[in-house]
Structures are given as structure tokens and as C-alpha cells.
Tab-separated table of C-alpha atoms in Angstrom:
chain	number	residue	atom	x	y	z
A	225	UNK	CA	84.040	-118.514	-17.285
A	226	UNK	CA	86.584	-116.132	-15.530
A	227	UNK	CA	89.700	-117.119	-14.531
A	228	UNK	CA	92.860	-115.078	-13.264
A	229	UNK	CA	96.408	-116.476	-14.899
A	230	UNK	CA	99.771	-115.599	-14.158
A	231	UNK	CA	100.957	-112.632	-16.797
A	232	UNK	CA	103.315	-114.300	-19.542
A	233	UNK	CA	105.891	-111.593	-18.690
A	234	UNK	CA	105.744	-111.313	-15.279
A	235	UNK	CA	109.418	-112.191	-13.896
A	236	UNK	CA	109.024	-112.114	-9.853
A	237	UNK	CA	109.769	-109.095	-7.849
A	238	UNK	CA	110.093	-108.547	-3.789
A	239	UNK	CA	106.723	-107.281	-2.196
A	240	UNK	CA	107.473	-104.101	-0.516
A	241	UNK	CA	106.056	-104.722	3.350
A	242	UNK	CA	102.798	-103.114	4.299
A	243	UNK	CA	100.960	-102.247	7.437
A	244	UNK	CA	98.375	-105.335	8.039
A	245	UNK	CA	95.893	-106.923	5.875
A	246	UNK	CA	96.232	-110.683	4.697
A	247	UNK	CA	99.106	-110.153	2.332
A	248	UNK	CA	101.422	-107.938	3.474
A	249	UNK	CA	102.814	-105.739	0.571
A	250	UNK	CA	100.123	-107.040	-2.004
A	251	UNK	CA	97.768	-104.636	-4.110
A	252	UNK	CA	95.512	-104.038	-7.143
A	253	UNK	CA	98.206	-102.159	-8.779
A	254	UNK	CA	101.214	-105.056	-8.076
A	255	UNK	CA	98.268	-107.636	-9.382
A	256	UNK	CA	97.724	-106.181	-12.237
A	257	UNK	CA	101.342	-106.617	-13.645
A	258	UNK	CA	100.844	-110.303	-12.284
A	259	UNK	CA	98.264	-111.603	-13.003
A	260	UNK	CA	96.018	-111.885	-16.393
A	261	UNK	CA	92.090	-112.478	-16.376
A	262	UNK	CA	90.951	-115.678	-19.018
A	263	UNK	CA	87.390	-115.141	-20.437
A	264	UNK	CA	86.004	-118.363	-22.033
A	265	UNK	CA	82.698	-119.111	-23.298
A	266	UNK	CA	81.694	-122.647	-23.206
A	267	UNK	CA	78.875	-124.434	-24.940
A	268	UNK	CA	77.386	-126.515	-22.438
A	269	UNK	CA	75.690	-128.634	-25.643
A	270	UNK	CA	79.169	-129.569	-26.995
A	271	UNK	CA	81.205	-129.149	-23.756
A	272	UNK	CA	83.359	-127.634	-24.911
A	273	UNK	CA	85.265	-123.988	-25.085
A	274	UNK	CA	83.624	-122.081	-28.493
A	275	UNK	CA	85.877	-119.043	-27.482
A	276	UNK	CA	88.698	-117.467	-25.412
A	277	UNK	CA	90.290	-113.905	-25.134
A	278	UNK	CA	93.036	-113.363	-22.748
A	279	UNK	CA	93.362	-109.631	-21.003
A	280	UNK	CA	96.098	-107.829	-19.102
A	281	UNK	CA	93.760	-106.488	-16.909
A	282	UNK	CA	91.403	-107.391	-14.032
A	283	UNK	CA	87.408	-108.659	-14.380
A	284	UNK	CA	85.606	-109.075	-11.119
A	285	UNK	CA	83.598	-111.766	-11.980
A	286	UNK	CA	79.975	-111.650	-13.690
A	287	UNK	CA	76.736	-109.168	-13.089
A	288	UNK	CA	74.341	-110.947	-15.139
A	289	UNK	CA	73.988	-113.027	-18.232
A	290	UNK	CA	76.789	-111.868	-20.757
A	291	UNK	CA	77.738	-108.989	-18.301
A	292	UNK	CA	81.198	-109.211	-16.791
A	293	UNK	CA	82.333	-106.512	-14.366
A	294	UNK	CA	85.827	-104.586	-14.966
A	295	UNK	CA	87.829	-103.214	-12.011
A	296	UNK	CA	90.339	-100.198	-12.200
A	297	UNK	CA	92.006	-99.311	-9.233
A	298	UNK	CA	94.637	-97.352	-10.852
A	299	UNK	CA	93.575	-93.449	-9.421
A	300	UNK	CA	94.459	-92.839	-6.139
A	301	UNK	CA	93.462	-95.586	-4.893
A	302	UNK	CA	89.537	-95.178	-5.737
A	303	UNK	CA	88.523	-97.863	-7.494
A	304	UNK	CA	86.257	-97.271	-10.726
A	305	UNK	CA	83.908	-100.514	-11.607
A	306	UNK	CA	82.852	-100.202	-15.206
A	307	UNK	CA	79.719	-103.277	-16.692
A	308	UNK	CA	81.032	-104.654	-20.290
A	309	UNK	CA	78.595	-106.741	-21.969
A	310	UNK	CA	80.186	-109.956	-23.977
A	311	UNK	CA	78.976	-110.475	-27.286
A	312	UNK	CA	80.130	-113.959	-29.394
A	313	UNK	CA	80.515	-113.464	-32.992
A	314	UNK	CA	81.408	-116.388	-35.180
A	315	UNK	CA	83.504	-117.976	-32.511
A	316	UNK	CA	83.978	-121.768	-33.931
A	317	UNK	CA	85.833	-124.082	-31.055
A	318	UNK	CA	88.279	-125.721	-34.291
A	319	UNK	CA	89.923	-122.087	-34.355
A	320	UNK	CA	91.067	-122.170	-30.720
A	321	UNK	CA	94.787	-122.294	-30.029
């Protein structure tokens, strides 16, 4: 499972004002200082959450069994998707915070 989180140190800013779209003044590059991206895995056996990693950057969503898909829009506004396969080593759910 995917899920985007607010960043632990994000403190709240002004968005500058843009010309149309949905949200004016939002962005990839403003989001990424926002927002986090939660990956867990979950055993649907136990049903429960066997592991979790927390990054400061933004996944997609999923391409495929174990494939999650990685978004940088950081150069010049061209965005640069990059496939990262998740592997689970050892993960035990008692070692969860």
C-alpha cells in the first residue's frame, strides 16, 4: 500500500499564485517538501502490516506486482519516471513502531 503523509517538518508556507489549473500556486516541487509517501506491505493471511518504510519523496502508485513507480520532477520541469522493484527481507510485524 501507498499512501502520501504530511512531511514531519513541514511548517506551512504561502502558495505563490499561479496562472490556472486546480490549485493555484501548487506543484511537484512545493509537494515534495510537503508531503511524504508511506510504503506498507501487508499480509493479507495475518491482516496485518509485516513492514513499513517512510520516504521524503514521491511514488506514483504501483506498475505491477512488487513494482512501485518513482516520480522526479525536479529538472526543468520534465519529469523523469524511474520502476523500483520492492523486495521484503525478514520484515517481522512485532518490530514495527
Amino acid at each position: 500500500m501507498l499512501a502520501r503523509v504530511a512531511d514531519p517538518e513541514w511548517v506551512g508556507y504561502d502558495l505563490p499564485a499561479a496562472e490556472g489549473g486546480p490549485h493555484p500556486g501548487w506543484n511537484r516541487h512545493l509537494e515534495d517538501g510537503v508531503l511524504d509517501t508511506v510504503l506498507e506491505v501487508v499480509d493479507p493471511e495475518l491482516g496485518a502490516v509485516v513492514a513499513r518504510a517512510r520516504y521524503d519523496e514521491y511514488f506514483a502508485g504501483f506498475a505491477g506486482p512488487g513494482v512501485v513507480v518513482h516520480y522526479d520532477g525536479s529538472s526543468n520541469d520534465v519529469g523523469i519516471y524511474t520502476l523500483l522493484r520492492v523486495a521484503l527481507d525478514g520484515a517481522d510485524a512485532a518490530g514495527l513502531p
